[in-house]
mmCIF file of C-alpha atoms in Angstrom:
data_model
loop_
_atom_site.group_PDB
_atom_site.id
_atom_site.type_symbol
_atom_site.label_atom_id
_atom_site.label_comp_id
_atom_site.label_asym_id
_atom_site.label_seq_id
_atom_site.Cartn_x
_atom_site.Cartn_y
_atom_site.Cartn_z
ATOM 1 C CA MET A 1 92.906 108.712 106.123
ATOM 2 C CA SER A 2 90.255 106.973 108.137
ATOM 3 C CA ILE A 3 90.328 103.266 108.957
ATOM 4 C CA ARG A 4 87.760 101.415 106.898
ATOM 5 C CA TYR A 5 86.310 97.968 107.312
ATOM 6 C CA PHE A 6 84.084 95.760 105.167
ATOM 7 C CA GLU A 7 80.977 97.301 106.800
ATOM 8 C CA ASP A 8 82.001 100.799 105.636
ATOM 9 C CA PHE A 9 81.460 100.001 101.946
ATOM 10 C CA LYS A 10 78.290 99.674 99.915
ATOM 11 C CA VAL A 11 77.549 98.393 96.448
ATOM 12 C CA GLY A 12 77.852 101.293 94.027
ATOM 13 C CA ASP A 13 80.640 103.111 95.886
ATOM 14 C CA ARG A 14 82.988 104.614 93.274
ATOM 15 C CA PHE A 15 86.596 105.667 93.625
ATOM 16 C CA THR A 16 88.630 107.473 90.964
ATOM 17 C CA SER A 17 92.414 107.591 91.146
ATOM 18 C CA ALA A 18 94.868 110.316 90.378
ATOM 19 C CA GLY A 19 96.452 110.227 86.935
ATOM 20 C CA LEU A 20 99.732 108.816 85.730
ATOM 21 C CA THR A 21 101.225 109.747 82.361
ATOM 22 C CA MET A 22 102.865 106.921 80.453
ATOM 23 C CA THR A 23 106.183 107.970 78.962
ATOM 24 C CA GLU A 24 107.892 106.306 76.013
ATOM 25 C CA ALA A 25 110.892 105.546 78.228
ATOM 26 C CA ALA A 26 108.737 103.849 80.890
ATOM 27 C CA ILE A 27 106.892 101.782 78.262
ATOM 28 C CA ILE A 28 110.151 100.583 76.702
ATOM 29 C CA ASP A 29 111.825 99.944 80.074
ATOM 30 C CA PHE A 30 108.935 97.822 81.375
ATOM 31 C CA ALA A 31 108.691 95.883 78.117
ATOM 32 C CA GLN A 32 112.428 95.217 77.932
ATOM 33 C CA ARG A 33 112.213 93.624 81.375
ATOM 34 C CA TRP A 34 108.897 91.801 81.216
ATOM 35 C CA ASP A 35 107.327 91.725 77.728
ATOM 36 C CA PRO A 36 110.084 92.194 75.117
ATOM 37 C CA GLN A 37 107.964 92.283 71.986
ATOM 38 C CA PRO A 38 109.174 94.790 69.360
ATOM 39 C CA PHE A 39 105.932 96.790 69.261
ATOM 40 C CA HIS A 40 106.569 97.549 72.977
ATOM 41 C CA THR A 41 110.349 98.075 72.774
ATOM 42 C CA ASP A 42 111.212 99.508 69.329
ATOM 43 C CA ALA A 43 109.479 102.751 68.281
ATOM 44 C CA GLU A 44 110.681 102.477 64.655
ATOM 45 C CA PHE A 45 109.475 98.901 64.293
ATOM 46 C CA ALA A 46 106.168 99.785 65.990
ATOM 47 C CA LYS A 47 105.440 102.577 63.461
ATOM 48 C CA LYS A 48 105.275 99.942 60.711
ATOM 49 C CA TRP A 49 103.363 97.352 62.756
ATOM 50 C CA THR A 50 99.645 96.772 63.294
ATOM 51 C CA PHE A 51 99.174 99.469 65.932
ATOM 52 C CA GLY A 52 100.956 102.234 63.987
ATOM 53 C CA GLY A 53 103.212 103.147 66.891
ATOM 54 C CA LEU A 54 104.649 102.096 70.205
ATOM 55 C CA ILE A 55 102.135 100.709 72.723
ATOM 56 C CA ALA A 56 102.437 99.683 76.351
ATOM 57 C CA SER A 57 102.358 96.051 77.347
ATOM 58 C CA GLY A 58 99.033 94.910 78.769
ATOM 59 C CA LEU A 59 101.004 93.710 81.788
ATOM 60 C CA HIS A 60 102.337 97.250 82.231
ATOM 61 C CA THR A 61 98.786 98.628 82.054
ATOM 62 C CA MET A 62 97.714 96.095 84.705
ATOM 63 C CA ALA A 63 100.649 97.060 86.957
ATOM 64 C CA VAL A 64 99.841 100.773 86.610
ATOM 65 C CA THR A 65 96.180 100.037 87.354
ATOM 66 C CA LEU A 66 97.138 98.239 90.562
ATOM 67 C CA ARG A 67 99.529 101.011 91.604
ATOM 68 C CA LEU A 68 96.997 103.800 91.006
ATOM 69 C CA TRP A 69 94.344 101.848 92.920
ATOM 70 C CA LEU A 70 96.660 101.122 95.862
ATOM 71 C CA ASP A 71 97.859 104.731 96.013
ATOM 72 C CA GLN A 72 94.286 105.762 96.848
ATOM 73 C CA GLY A 73 94.465 103.728 100.058
ATOM 74 C CA VAL A 74 90.795 102.737 99.938
ATOM 75 C CA PHE A 75 91.410 99.199 101.233
ATOM 76 C CA ARG A 76 94.740 99.955 103.002
ATOM 77 C CA SER A 77 93.503 99.241 106.517
ATOM 78 C CA CYS A 78 91.264 96.271 105.719
ATOM 79 C CA SER A 79 92.617 94.328 102.745
ATOM 80 C CA LEU A 80 93.425 90.685 103.398
ATOM 81 C CA GLY A 81 94.559 90.086 99.824
ATOM 82 C CA SER A 82 92.909 88.734 96.725
ATOM 83 C CA PRO A 83 92.291 85.182 95.497
ATOM 84 C CA GLY A 84 92.600 86.416 91.922
ATOM 85 C CA ILE A 85 91.618 88.668 89.097
ATOM 86 C CA GLY A 86 88.796 87.774 86.763
ATOM 87 C CA GLU A 87 88.823 88.257 83.018
ATOM 88 C CA VAL A 88 90.879 91.255 81.843
ATOM 89 C CA GLN A 89 90.131 93.125 78.631
ATOM 90 C CA PHE A 90 92.268 95.709 76.797
ATOM 91 C CA PRO A 91 89.752 97.593 74.616
ATOM 92 C CA ARG A 92 92.400 99.945 73.172
ATOM 93 C CA PRO A 93 96.149 100.350 73.395
ATOM 94 C CA VAL A 94 98.012 102.637 75.763
ATOM 95 C CA ARG A 95 100.422 104.968 73.971
ATOM 96 C CA PRO A 96 103.241 107.235 75.122
ATOM 97 C CA GLY A 97 101.735 110.436 76.497
ATOM 98 C CA ASP A 98 98.495 108.806 77.636
ATOM 99 C CA THR A 99 97.440 109.753 81.163
ATOM 100 C CA LEU A 100 95.720 106.872 82.919
ATOM 101 C CA ARG A 101 93.197 106.947 85.755
ATOM 102 C CA VAL A 102 91.434 104.038 87.433
ATOM 103 C CA VAL A 103 87.719 104.092 88.165
ATOM 104 C CA THR A 104 86.773 101.435 90.709
ATOM 105 C CA ASP A 105 83.213 100.457 91.572
ATOM 106 C CA ILE A 106 82.161 98.166 94.396
ATOM 107 C CA ALA A 107 80.069 95.633 92.458
ATOM 108 C CA GLU A 108 79.232 93.105 95.176
ATOM 109 C CA LEU A 109 79.672 92.663 98.916
ATOM 110 C CA ARG A 110 79.020 89.493 100.876
ATOM 111 C CA LEU A 111 80.056 87.949 104.159
ATOM 112 C CA SER A 112 82.461 85.049 104.074
ATOM 113 C CA ALA A 113 80.652 81.778 104.737
ATOM 114 C CA SER A 114 83.719 80.154 106.298
ATOM 115 C CA LYS A 115 85.545 83.023 108.037
ATOM 116 C CA PRO A 116 83.383 85.310 110.165
ATOM 117 C CA ASP A 117 86.149 87.920 110.545
ATOM 118 C CA ARG A 118 85.978 88.915 106.890
ATOM 119 C CA GLY A 119 83.805 89.924 104.016
ATOM 120 C CA ILE A 120 84.301 89.559 100.285
ATOM 121 C CA ALA A 121 84.177 92.452 97.832
ATOM 122 C CA ARG A 122 84.006 92.139 94.073
ATOM 123 C CA ILE A 123 85.288 95.296 92.460
ATOM 124 C CA ARG A 124 85.067 96.359 88.833
ATOM 125 C CA GLN A 125 87.911 98.500 87.566
ATOM 126 C CA VAL A 126 88.086 100.472 84.350
ATOM 127 C CA THR A 127 91.348 102.204 83.522
ATOM 128 C CA ILE A 128 90.713 105.189 81.275
ATOM 129 C CA ASN A 129 92.978 107.483 79.259
ATOM 130 C CA GLN A 130 92.852 111.270 79.126
ATOM 131 C CA HIS A 131 89.954 111.070 76.619
ATOM 132 C CA GLY A 132 87.848 108.966 79.012
ATOM 133 C CA GLU A 133 88.316 105.888 76.812
ATOM 134 C CA ALA A 134 88.694 102.516 78.494
ATOM 135 C CA VAL A 135 92.129 100.902 78.063
ATOM 136 C CA LEU A 136 91.614 98.113 80.635
ATOM 137 C CA GLU A 137 88.548 96.504 82.193
ATOM 138 C CA GLN A 138 88.694 93.900 84.941
ATOM 139 C CA GLU A 139 86.941 92.479 87.966
ATOM 140 C CA THR A 140 88.811 91.496 91.105
ATOM 141 C CA THR A 141 87.760 89.782 94.315
ATOM 142 C CA VAL A 142 89.254 91.089 97.565
ATOM 143 C CA PHE A 143 88.988 89.773 101.124
ATOM 144 C CA LEU A 144 88.281 92.578 103.611
ATOM 145 C CA LYS A 145 88.502 92.635 107.430
ATOM 146 C CA ARG A 146 85.237 93.102 109.242
ATOM 147 C CA ARG A 147 84.924 95.601 112.051
ATOM 148 C CA PRO A 148 86.039 94.005 115.328
ATOM 149 C CA VAL A 149 83.182 93.115 117.657
ATOM 150 C CA MET A 150 83.402 94.800 121.013
ATOM 151 C CA VAL A 151 82.580 92.384 123.813
ATOM 152 C CA ALA A 152 80.908 93.950 126.800
ATOM 153 C CA THR A 153 82.229 92.859 130.167
ATOM 154 C CA THR A 154 80.490 93.104 133.495
ATOM 155 C CA VAL A 155 82.542 94.198 136.456
ATOM 156 C CA ILE A 156 81.368 92.815 139.774
ATOM 157 C CA PRO A 157 82.391 95.052 142.664
ATOM 158 C CA SER A 158 84.508 93.335 145.289
ATOM 159 C CA GLY A 159 82.486 92.047 148.230
ATOM 160 C CA ALA A 160 79.325 91.726 146.124
ATOM 161 C CA ALA A 161 77.377 88.494 146.292
ATOM 162 C CA ARG A 162 78.192 86.111 143.486
#
């Protein structure tokens, strides 16, 4: 993988992750730990509930989205972290057997006004299932390292007039 800096990206760049299939066991395990609502943890209860079956927690979908994005390594060499995620939408539920992929677009790039060593990227991410249907939509801001500036030096030979 090549080292990338802020200057190596352009608005409109698109990255699509590999897929990850959500299993019933993984959905239940995550929910039991972090979002123990019965439509995430109890398949029998969930069949009779609003969604007609077990669904993944939105938090689980967000965690999978982050993992799939990070596994691509797009910002690995230049990320300086994120000040936060914007509004997150869950247009449809994630069910056992769904295979998720993350499509990330660079929506905006700008230089930091206060820190000249970095730029700011706004990325739009849509997590899709195996049918190409969106299951999560979000925008995130990320701080990215700028390419280091090489400073030219002049070497004065010894004995030369100064």
